[in-house]
Amino acid sequence: MEVNKVNKGRWMAAGILIAAFAAVVFGSSFLPSGSSAAGEEDYKSYEYHIAIISDETDTSFWKDVYKGAVKAGERYGAYVEQTGDGLVSRPSMEDAINIAIYENVDGILLRPAEGEKIQRMIDKACAHGIPVITMQKDVADSKRQGFVGINDYFLGQEYGKQVLKIADEDTRLVMVLFPGASFNETSRNWFRQGLSNTVQQEQIRLDFQIIRDDNGLDNAEDVIHDMAVGNIEQPDMIICLDEVITQSAYQLIRDRGLTEQIKIIGSYVSDDILNGIEQGYIDSTITIDPEAMGRMSVDALMTYKKYHMVSYYTEVDTMLVDRTSAAEYRRENMDGEEADMEK
């Protein structure tokens, strides 16, 4: 049995390396640039090959990050590839970084997962001479070259400002739902401090809950359901710190008829979230411009490639979208996305 396990592991590793080797052989000099009128892909050469890696590639937020990175890459003659995209099964983040190292890419843009293993993988890439820029979440103790995103303390402050804006004399409890996969303990502590220091009102209590993720399945609906039916104390306001949690809270509170009792402050922007804001089920959402984050991450990487130095921290501005600004946001952003999809 032990021999079989070892052989299986070797075959899996070999499969990953073969896929990476194929990508190098067929893609390093000539990479797809788009579709021709005849429906066949054109190929062109690129000076740089950038790997972009995340475990949240299915969210609309990440798709916009990738779009911004691709557009920025074109200015530098760089091909931005989602490592592992197109494989039968999506590789783990560790395997994706190994593939990028094997491909000897010119740089890695990484939306890191939690854990010491990812820190070691970042350090491994840097040891191979491949610069790494972390995005949205940082791994400050790693050897990464720069971070593009927003400081979690400042993010907590932004949510605190919105809590104060919509709170009334009856607001007593605010529940914060952290996505466990993207807010590690350090991130949670900084966010908590920023929020608490901004609110600082004795009558408003803060309840922090962690939404656990298990291979793409989370317990957000269970936590929100327990709150909605009174199994746990019902808050006056919920802060949802990712797109999936925001949509789960919106749908459950809408279906339970609790919109008047519980206000939702969400995260990021999707068509569903905009609908929820426009229909009055979500008070507001706080987002950073995902395309700007993708663009600024490429800029940071290319700055390092050129000067061998880059800013330690590049901040992406936050944006509040509420009922008064949702229509304008949709016109300026979502309509353009729909047009692109139709093409």
mmCIF file of C-alpha atoms in Angstrom:
data_model
loop_
_atom_site.group_PDB
_atom_site.id
_atom_site.type_symbol
_atom_site.label_atom_id
_atom_site.label_comp_id
_atom_site.label_asym_id
_atom_site.label_seq_id
_atom_site.Cartn_x
_atom_site.Cartn_y
_atom_site.Cartn_z
ATOM 1 C CA MET A 1 0.000 0.000 0.000
ATOM 2 C CA GLU A 2 2.769 2.445 0.921
ATOM 3 C CA VAL A 3 4.530 1.798 -2.399
ATOM 4 C CA ASN A 4 1.288 2.485 -4.278
ATOM 5 C CA LYS A 5 0.809 5.764 -2.415
ATOM 6 C CA VAL A 6 4.346 6.850 -3.255
ATOM 7 C CA ASN A 7 3.922 5.908 -6.911
ATOM 8 C CA LYS A 8 0.572 7.707 -7.079
ATOM 9 C CA GLY A 9 2.161 10.842 -5.641
ATOM 10 C CA ARG A 10 4.985 10.634 -8.140
ATOM 11 C CA TRP A 11 2.560 10.243 -11.055
ATOM 12 C CA MET A 12 0.519 13.257 -9.868
ATOM 13 C CA ALA A 13 3.680 15.361 -9.560
ATOM 14 C CA ALA A 14 4.835 14.158 -12.957
ATOM 15 C CA GLY A 15 1.487 15.091 -14.455
ATOM 16 C CA ILE A 16 1.769 18.627 -13.123
ATOM 17 C CA LEU A 17 5.302 18.978 -14.442
ATOM 18 C CA ILE A 18 4.291 17.579 -17.843
ATOM 19 C CA ALA A 19 1.470 20.132 -18.055
ATOM 20 C CA ALA A 20 3.893 22.878 -17.090
ATOM 21 C CA PHE A 21 6.450 21.631 -19.637
ATOM 22 C CA ALA A 22 3.811 21.623 -22.361
ATOM 23 C CA ALA A 23 2.880 25.181 -21.466
ATOM 24 C CA VAL A 24 6.528 26.198 -21.728
ATOM 25 C CA VAL A 25 7.147 24.431 -25.047
ATOM 26 C CA PHE A 26 3.980 25.603 -26.754
ATOM 27 C CA GLY A 27 3.423 28.902 -25.036
ATOM 28 C CA SER A 28 6.678 30.611 -24.178
ATOM 29 C CA SER A 29 7.368 32.130 -27.566
ATOM 30 C CA PHE A 30 3.904 32.240 -29.121
ATOM 31 C CA LEU A 31 0.906 32.883 -26.901
ATOM 32 C CA PRO A 32 -2.785 33.478 -27.773
ATOM 33 C CA SER A 33 -3.689 37.123 -28.270
ATOM 34 C CA GLY A 34 -7.338 36.832 -29.284
ATOM 35 C CA SER A 35 -9.680 35.443 -31.907
ATOM 36 C CA SER A 36 -9.443 36.186 -35.585
ATOM 37 C CA ALA A 37 -12.402 36.854 -37.871
ATOM 38 C CA ALA A 38 -12.335 33.207 -38.937
ATOM 39 C CA GLY A 39 -12.695 32.110 -35.314
ATOM 40 C CA GLU A 40 -9.107 30.903 -35.043
ATOM 41 C CA GLU A 41 -6.718 32.260 -32.437
ATOM 42 C CA ASP A 42 -3.967 34.621 -33.494
ATOM 43 C CA TYR A 43 -0.579 34.158 -31.880
ATOM 44 C CA LYS A 44 2.030 36.745 -31.080
ATOM 45 C CA SER A 45 5.264 36.877 -29.187
ATOM 46 C CA TYR A 46 5.529 38.489 -25.760
ATOM 47 C CA GLU A 47 8.570 39.823 -23.987
ATOM 48 C CA TYR A 48 7.329 38.855 -20.528
ATOM 49 C CA HIS A 49 5.308 35.997 -19.065
ATOM 50 C CA ILE A 50 3.443 36.775 -15.824
ATOM 51 C CA ALA A 51 1.626 34.187 -13.731
ATOM 52 C CA ILE A 52 -1.449 35.289 -11.797
ATOM 53 C CA ILE A 53 -2.646 32.914 -9.080
ATOM 54 C CA SER A 54 -5.683 32.868 -6.799
ATOM 55 C CA ASP A 55 -8.028 30.321 -5.239
ATOM 56 C CA GLU A 56 -11.047 32.552 -5.942
ATOM 57 C CA THR A 57 -11.018 32.545 -9.739
ATOM 58 C CA ASP A 58 -14.771 31.890 -10.014
ATOM 59 C CA THR A 59 -15.873 35.153 -8.361
ATOM 60 C CA SER A 60 -16.834 38.179 -10.427
ATOM 61 C CA PHE A 61 -14.401 40.245 -8.351
ATOM 62 C CA TRP A 62 -11.427 38.094 -9.308
ATOM 63 C CA LYS A 63 -12.439 37.988 -12.966
ATOM 64 C CA ASP A 64 -12.257 41.794 -12.975
ATOM 65 C CA VAL A 65 -8.845 41.683 -11.262
ATOM 66 C CA TYR A 66 -7.623 39.363 -14.008
ATOM 67 C CA LYS A 67 -9.116 41.598 -16.701
ATOM 68 C CA GLY A 68 -7.264 44.625 -15.306
ATOM 69 C CA ALA A 69 -3.997 42.688 -15.143
ATOM 70 C CA VAL A 70 -4.332 41.476 -18.741
ATOM 71 C CA LYS A 71 -4.985 45.010 -20.016
ATOM 72 C CA ALA A 72 -2.003 46.366 -18.104
ATOM 73 C CA GLY A 73 0.206 43.534 -19.324
ATOM 74 C CA GLU A 74 -0.481 44.465 -22.932
ATOM 75 C CA ARG A 75 1.168 47.860 -22.337
ATOM 76 C CA TYR A 76 4.387 46.137 -21.275
ATOM 77 C CA GLY A 77 4.362 43.373 -23.877
ATOM 78 C CA ALA A 78 3.543 40.887 -21.115
ATOM 79 C CA TYR A 79 1.315 37.835 -21.329
ATOM 80 C CA VAL A 80 -0.664 37.415 -18.084
ATOM 81 C CA GLU A 81 -1.679 33.788 -17.567
ATOM 82 C CA GLN A 82 -3.907 32.292 -14.884
ATOM 83 C CA THR A 83 -1.688 29.404 -13.917
ATOM 84 C CA GLY A 84 -3.498 26.087 -14.139
ATOM 85 C CA ASP A 85 -6.345 27.513 -16.193
ATOM 86 C CA GLY A 86 -7.453 24.920 -18.728
ATOM 87 C CA LEU A 87 -6.266 21.885 -16.759
ATOM 88 C CA VAL A 88 -8.848 19.181 -16.072
ATOM 89 C CA SER A 89 -8.658 19.823 -12.319
ATOM 90 C CA ARG A 90 -7.580 23.083 -10.758
ATOM 91 C CA PRO A 91 -4.173 22.764 -9.077
ATOM 92 C CA SER A 92 -3.720 23.771 -5.467
ATOM 93 C CA MET A 93 -2.089 27.138 -4.838
ATOM 94 C CA GLU A 94 1.136 25.356 -3.900
ATOM 95 C CA ASP A 95 1.113 23.366 -7.150
ATOM 96 C CA ALA A 96 0.254 26.492 -9.167
ATOM 97 C CA ILE A 97 3.295 28.287 -7.749
ATOM 98 C CA ASN A 98 5.443 25.245 -8.509
ATOM 99 C CA ILE A 99 4.178 25.283 -12.114
ATOM 100 C CA ALA A 100 5.000 28.992 -12.396
ATOM 101 C CA ILE A 101 8.504 28.319 -11.052
ATOM 102 C CA TYR A 102 8.957 25.430 -13.496
ATOM 103 C CA GLU A 103 7.813 27.683 -16.354
ATOM 104 C CA ASN A 104 10.414 30.235 -15.188
ATOM 105 C CA VAL A 105 7.899 33.067 -15.463
ATOM 106 C CA ASP A 106 9.053 36.657 -15.211
ATOM 107 C CA GLY A 107 6.912 37.333 -12.166
ATOM 108 C CA ILE A 108 4.000 36.101 -10.054
ATOM 109 C CA LEU A 109 0.916 38.050 -8.995
ATOM 110 C CA LEU A 110 -0.524 36.159 -6.035
ATOM 111 C CA ARG A 111 -3.724 36.466 -4.074
ATOM 112 C CA PRO A 112 -2.351 34.332 -1.198
ATOM 113 C CA ALA A 113 -4.231 31.812 0.904
ATOM 114 C CA GLU A 114 -3.649 31.520 4.620
ATOM 115 C CA GLY A 115 -0.842 29.461 6.115
ATOM 116 C CA GLU A 116 2.904 29.118 6.508
ATOM 117 C CA LYS A 117 3.058 26.831 3.470
ATOM 118 C CA ILE A 118 2.220 29.729 1.150
ATOM 119 C CA GLN A 119 4.897 31.873 2.789
ATOM 120 C CA ARG A 120 7.434 29.139 2.052
ATOM 121 C CA MET A 121 6.239 28.916 -1.553
ATOM 122 C CA ILE A 122 6.615 32.683 -2.018
ATOM 123 C CA ASP A 123 10.132 32.480 -0.614
ATOM 124 C CA LYS A 124 10.859 29.547 -2.936
ATOM 125 C CA ALA A 125 9.790 31.555 -5.993
ATOM 126 C CA CYS A 126 11.908 34.515 -4.897
ATOM 127 C CA ALA A 127 14.883 32.187 -4.353
ATOM 128 C CA HIS A 128 14.529 31.180 -8.012
ATOM 129 C CA GLY A 129 14.770 34.836 -9.026
ATOM 130 C CA ILE A 130 11.032 35.233 -9.660
ATOM 131 C CA PRO A 131 9.584 38.403 -8.069
ATOM 132 C CA VAL A 132 6.228 38.058 -6.301
ATOM 133 C CA ILE A 133 3.604 40.754 -5.757
ATOM 134 C CA THR A 134 0.858 39.868 -3.280
ATOM 135 C CA MET A 135 -2.636 41.160 -3.982
ATOM 136 C CA GLN A 136 -5.563 42.017 -1.684
ATOM 137 C CA LYS A 137 -4.062 40.024 1.212
ATOM 138 C CA ASP A 138 -0.440 40.308 2.240
ATOM 139 C CA VAL A 139 2.141 37.850 3.558
ATOM 140 C CA ALA A 140 4.337 40.432 5.218
ATOM 141 C CA ASP A 141 6.817 37.939 6.680
ATOM 142 C CA SER A 142 7.610 36.483 3.263
ATOM 143 C CA LYS A 143 10.231 37.672 0.796
ATOM 144 C CA ARG A 144 7.638 39.044 -1.605
ATOM 145 C CA GLN A 145 8.653 42.257 -3.378
ATOM 146 C CA GLY A 146 5.471 44.289 -2.800
ATOM 147 C CA PHE A 147 1.820 44.275 -1.765
ATOM 148 C CA VAL A 148 -1.108 45.858 -3.642
ATOM 149 C CA GLY A 149 -4.393 46.209 -1.778
ATOM 150 C CA ILE A 150 -5.769 47.881 1.305
ATOM 151 C CA ASN A 151 -4.527 47.668 4.878
ATOM 152 C CA ASP A 152 -7.026 45.713 7.008
ATOM 153 C CA TYR A 153 -6.985 48.372 9.747
ATOM 154 C CA PHE A 154 -7.985 51.050 7.232
ATOM 155 C CA LEU A 155 -10.652 48.724 5.837
ATOM 156 C CA GLY A 156 -12.081 48.342 9.334
ATOM 157 C CA GLN A 157 -12.186 52.126 9.619
ATOM 158 C CA GLU A 158 -14.152 52.422 6.378
ATOM 159 C CA TYR A 159 -16.764 49.970 7.621
ATOM 160 C CA GLY A 160 -16.881 51.766 10.960
ATOM 161 C CA LYS A 161 -17.666 55.049 9.224
ATOM 162 C CA GLN A 162 -20.579 53.438 7.392
ATOM 163 C CA VAL A 163 -21.870 51.836 10.610
ATOM 164 C CA LEU A 164 -21.986 55.257 12.256
ATOM 165 C CA LYS A 165 -23.651 56.760 9.199
ATOM 166 C CA ILE A 166 -26.618 54.376 9.186
ATOM 167 C CA ALA A 167 -26.894 53.566 12.913
ATOM 168 C CA ASP A 168 -29.752 55.046 14.940
ATOM 169 C CA GLU A 169 -30.607 55.179 18.648
ATOM 170 C CA ASP A 170 -31.895 51.591 18.493
ATOM 171 C CA THR A 171 -28.706 50.098 17.035
ATOM 172 C CA ARG A 172 -27.220 47.807 19.675
ATOM 173 C CA LEU A 173 -25.480 44.882 17.951
ATOM 174 C CA VAL A 174 -23.361 44.710 14.780
ATOM 175 C CA MET A 175 -22.341 41.240 13.564
ATOM 176 C CA VAL A 176 -19.194 40.918 11.447
ATOM 177 C CA LEU A 177 -18.882 37.842 9.221
ATOM 178 C CA PHE A 178 -15.255 37.094 8.313
ATOM 179 C CA PRO A 179 -14.513 34.681 5.448
ATOM 180 C CA GLY A 180 -12.087 32.317 7.142
ATOM 181 C CA ALA A 181 -10.292 31.485 3.903
ATOM 182 C CA SER A 182 -9.242 35.069 3.173
ATOM 183 C CA PHE A 183 -9.046 36.712 6.620
ATOM 184 C CA ASN A 184 -6.385 35.071 8.741
ATOM 185 C CA GLU A 185 -5.977 35.852 12.436
ATOM 186 C CA THR A 186 -3.685 38.816 11.813
ATOM 187 C CA SER A 187 -6.077 40.312 9.232
ATOM 188 C CA ARG A 188 -9.031 39.827 11.582
ATOM 189 C CA ASN A 189 -7.219 41.517 14.459
ATOM 190 C CA TRP A 190 -6.274 44.568 12.380
ATOM 191 C CA PHE A 191 -9.783 44.869 10.944
ATOM 192 C CA ARG A 192 -11.313 44.529 14.425
ATOM 193 C CA GLN A 193 -9.102 47.311 15.766
ATOM 194 C CA GLY A 194 -9.921 49.636 12.879
ATOM 195 C CA LEU A 195 -13.660 49.012 13.258
ATOM 196 C CA SER A 196 -13.709 49.236 17.064
ATOM 197 C CA ASN A 197 -11.621 52.402 17.213
ATOM 198 C CA THR A 198 -13.910 54.085 14.685
ATOM 199 C CA VAL A 199 -17.239 53.113 16.239
ATOM 200 C CA GLN A 200 -16.281 53.598 19.924
ATOM 201 C CA GLN A 201 -19.860 53.830 21.142
ATOM 202 C CA GLU A 202 -20.776 51.995 24.301
ATOM 203 C CA GLN A 203 -24.294 51.131 23.175
ATOM 204 C CA ILE A 204 -23.031 49.386 20.005
ATOM 205 C CA ARG A 205 -21.599 45.929 20.588
ATOM 206 C CA LEU A 206 -19.581 44.040 17.978
ATOM 207 C CA ASP A 207 -19.950 40.286 17.432
ATOM 208 C CA PHE A 208 -17.311 38.655 15.244
ATOM 209 C CA GLN A 209 -18.057 35.360 13.477
ATOM 210 C CA ILE A 210 -15.762 33.325 11.210
ATOM 211 C CA ILE A 211 -17.302 31.654 8.167
ATOM 212 C CA ARG A 212 -15.440 28.408 7.583
ATOM 213 C CA ASP A 213 -14.697 27.179 4.071
ATOM 214 C CA ASP A 214 -14.371 23.494 3.241
ATOM 215 C CA ASN A 215 -13.325 22.943 -0.379
ATOM 216 C CA GLY A 216 -15.658 25.615 -1.707
ATOM 217 C CA LEU A 217 -18.518 24.922 0.728
ATOM 218 C CA ASP A 218 -19.012 27.296 3.630
ATOM 219 C CA ASN A 219 -21.329 27.600 6.607
ATOM 220 C CA ALA A 220 -22.434 31.164 5.861
ATOM 221 C CA GLU A 221 -26.059 30.169 5.295
ATOM 222 C CA ASP A 222 -26.135 28.176 8.556
ATOM 223 C CA VAL A 223 -24.792 31.093 10.604
ATOM 224 C CA ILE A 224 -27.144 33.602 8.976
ATOM 225 C CA HIS A 225 -30.097 31.203 9.309
ATOM 226 C CA ASP A 226 -29.425 30.728 13.051
ATOM 227 C CA MET A 227 -29.350 34.488 13.436
ATOM 228 C CA ALA A 228 -32.515 34.975 11.382
ATOM 229 C CA VAL A 229 -34.589 32.438 13.346
ATOM 230 C CA GLY A 230 -33.323 33.559 16.746
ATOM 231 C CA ASN A 231 -31.029 30.648 17.615
ATOM 232 C CA ILE A 232 -28.379 33.293 18.260
ATOM 233 C CA GLU A 233 -28.906 36.946 19.164
ATOM 234 C CA GLN A 234 -30.292 38.860 16.206
ATOM 235 C CA PRO A 235 -28.106 41.818 15.191
ATOM 236 C CA ASP A 236 -29.304 45.192 13.992
ATOM 237 C CA MET A 237 -26.637 45.240 11.319
ATOM 238 C CA ILE A 238 -24.442 42.697 9.502
ATOM 239 C CA ILE A 239 -21.065 43.387 7.922
ATOM 240 C CA CYS A 240 -20.313 40.764 5.239
ATOM 241 C CA LEU A 241 -16.696 40.679 4.167
ATOM 242 C CA ASP A 242 -16.823 38.892 0.847
ATOM 243 C CA GLU A 243 -19.063 38.589 -2.177
ATOM 244 C CA VAL A 244 -20.468 35.122 -1.378
ATOM 245 C CA ILE A 245 -21.341 35.971 2.240
ATOM 246 C CA THR A 246 -22.971 39.227 1.124
ATOM 247 C CA GLN A 247 -25.201 37.418 -1.357
ATOM 248 C CA SER A 248 -26.100 34.681 1.155
ATOM 249 C CA ALA A 249 -27.105 37.259 3.775
ATOM 250 C CA TYR A 250 -29.093 39.280 1.260
ATOM 251 C CA GLN A 251 -31.068 36.285 0.008
ATOM 252 C CA LEU A 252 -31.855 34.841 3.445
ATOM 253 C CA ILE A 253 -32.831 38.144 5.037
ATOM 254 C CA ARG A 254 -34.961 39.022 2.030
ATOM 255 C CA ASP A 255 -36.692 35.635 2.071
ATOM 256 C CA ARG A 256 -37.299 35.866 5.850
ATOM 257 C CA GLY A 257 -38.765 39.354 5.571
ATOM 258 C CA LEU A 258 -36.185 40.820 7.949
ATOM 259 C CA THR A 259 -35.010 43.719 5.810
ATOM 260 C CA GLU A 260 -36.506 46.347 8.132
ATOM 261 C CA GLN A 261 -34.873 44.807 11.213
ATOM 262 C CA ILE A 262 -31.399 43.976 9.873
ATOM 263 C CA LYS A 263 -29.247 46.255 7.715
ATOM 264 C CA ILE A 264 -26.552 44.721 5.520
ATOM 265 C CA ILE A 265 -23.228 46.321 4.646
ATOM 266 C CA GLY A 266 -21.617 44.094 2.039
ATOM 267 C CA SER A 267 -18.334 43.671 0.204
ATOM 268 C CA TYR A 268 -17.467 44.021 -3.464
ATOM 269 C CA VAL A 269 -19.909 44.468 -6.324
ATOM 270 C CA SER A 270 -21.734 41.973 -8.505
ATOM 271 C CA ASP A 271 -24.926 42.254 -10.502
ATOM 272 C CA ASP A 272 -26.829 40.463 -7.707
ATOM 273 C CA ILE A 273 -25.414 42.786 -5.041
ATOM 274 C CA LEU A 274 -26.324 45.850 -7.102
ATOM 275 C CA ASN A 275 -29.855 44.471 -7.465
ATOM 276 C CA GLY A 276 -30.031 44.017 -3.703
ATOM 277 C CA ILE A 277 -28.941 47.614 -3.126
ATOM 278 C CA GLU A 278 -31.352 49.040 -5.690
ATOM 279 C CA GLN A 279 -34.252 47.038 -4.238
ATOM 280 C CA GLY A 280 -33.432 48.117 -0.677
ATOM 281 C CA TYR A 281 -32.348 44.742 0.720
ATOM 282 C CA ILE A 282 -28.682 45.756 1.068
ATOM 283 C CA ASP A 283 -27.860 49.150 2.544
ATOM 284 C CA SER A 284 -24.479 49.494 0.851
ATOM 285 C CA THR A 285 -21.309 47.701 -0.143
ATOM 286 C CA ILE A 286 -17.656 48.676 0.194
ATOM 287 C CA THR A 287 -15.355 47.613 -2.588
ATOM 288 C CA ILE A 288 -11.970 48.273 -4.025
ATOM 289 C CA ASP A 289 -11.707 48.663 -7.775
ATOM 290 C CA PRO A 290 -10.709 45.137 -8.875
ATOM 291 C CA GLU A 291 -9.504 46.168 -12.333
ATOM 292 C CA ALA A 292 -7.367 48.876 -10.731
ATOM 293 C CA MET A 293 -5.850 46.298 -8.382
ATOM 294 C CA GLY A 294 -4.959 44.048 -11.315
ATOM 295 C CA ARG A 295 -3.493 46.972 -13.237
ATOM 296 C CA MET A 296 -1.521 48.334 -10.275
ATOM 297 C CA SER A 297 -0.145 44.876 -9.472
ATOM 298 C CA VAL A 298 1.276 44.553 -12.990
ATOM 299 C CA ASP A 299 2.673 48.082 -12.714
ATOM 300 C CA ALA A 300 4.362 47.189 -9.401
ATOM 301 C CA LEU A 301 5.847 44.011 -10.846
ATOM 302 C CA MET A 302 7.165 45.737 -13.952
ATOM 303 C CA THR A 303 8.592 48.567 -11.850
ATOM 304 C CA TYR A 304 10.545 45.967 -9.889
ATOM 305 C CA LYS A 305 11.681 44.281 -13.089
ATOM 306 C CA LYS A 306 13.028 47.587 -14.383
ATOM 307 C CA TYR A 307 14.506 49.162 -11.230
ATOM 308 C CA HIS A 308 14.871 46.171 -8.868
ATOM 309 C CA MET A 309 12.870 48.053 -6.281
ATOM 310 C CA VAL A 310 9.199 48.837 -5.725
ATOM 311 C CA SER A 311 7.014 50.408 -3.073
ATOM 312 C CA TYR A 312 6.514 48.066 -0.101
ATOM 313 C CA TYR A 313 2.783 48.853 -0.072
ATOM 314 C CA THR A 314 0.597 50.187 -2.882
ATOM 315 C CA GLU A 315 -2.859 51.184 -1.684
ATOM 316 C CA VAL A 316 -5.973 50.668 -3.785
ATOM 317 C CA ASP A 317 -8.749 53.127 -2.933
ATOM 318 C CA THR A 318 -12.050 51.887 -1.523
ATOM 319 C CA MET A 319 -15.427 52.859 -2.943
ATOM 320 C CA LEU A 320 -18.810 52.960 -1.219
ATOM 321 C CA VAL A 321 -21.776 51.953 -3.378
ATOM 322 C CA ASP A 322 -25.237 52.654 -1.948
ATOM 323 C CA ARG A 323 -28.698 53.284 -3.338
ATOM 324 C CA THR A 324 -27.815 56.795 -4.518
ATOM 325 C CA SER A 325 -24.743 55.654 -6.476
ATOM 326 C CA ALA A 326 -25.701 52.115 -7.584
ATOM 327 C CA ALA A 327 -27.241 53.196 -10.899
ATOM 328 C CA GLU A 328 -24.200 55.293 -11.780
ATOM 329 C CA TYR A 329 -21.850 52.431 -10.851
ATOM 330 C CA ARG A 330 -23.860 50.065 -13.034
ATOM 331 C CA ARG A 331 -23.659 52.428 -16.023
ATOM 332 C CA GLU A 332 -19.932 52.974 -15.668
ATOM 333 C CA ASN A 333 -18.900 49.404 -14.876
ATOM 334 C CA MET A 334 -21.453 46.629 -15.205
ATOM 335 C CA ASP A 335 -22.893 47.726 -18.558
ATOM 336 C CA GLY A 336 -19.427 47.653 -20.063
ATOM 337 C CA GLU A 337 -18.939 44.109 -18.779
ATOM 338 C CA GLU A 338 -22.234 42.980 -20.319
ATOM 339 C CA ALA A 339 -21.223 44.509 -23.661
ATOM 340 C CA ASP A 340 -17.922 42.658 -23.525
ATOM 341 C CA MET A 341 -19.736 39.399 -22.814
ATOM 342 C CA GLU A 342 -22.066 39.918 -25.771
ATOM 343 C CA LYS A 343 -19.067 40.364 -28.049
#
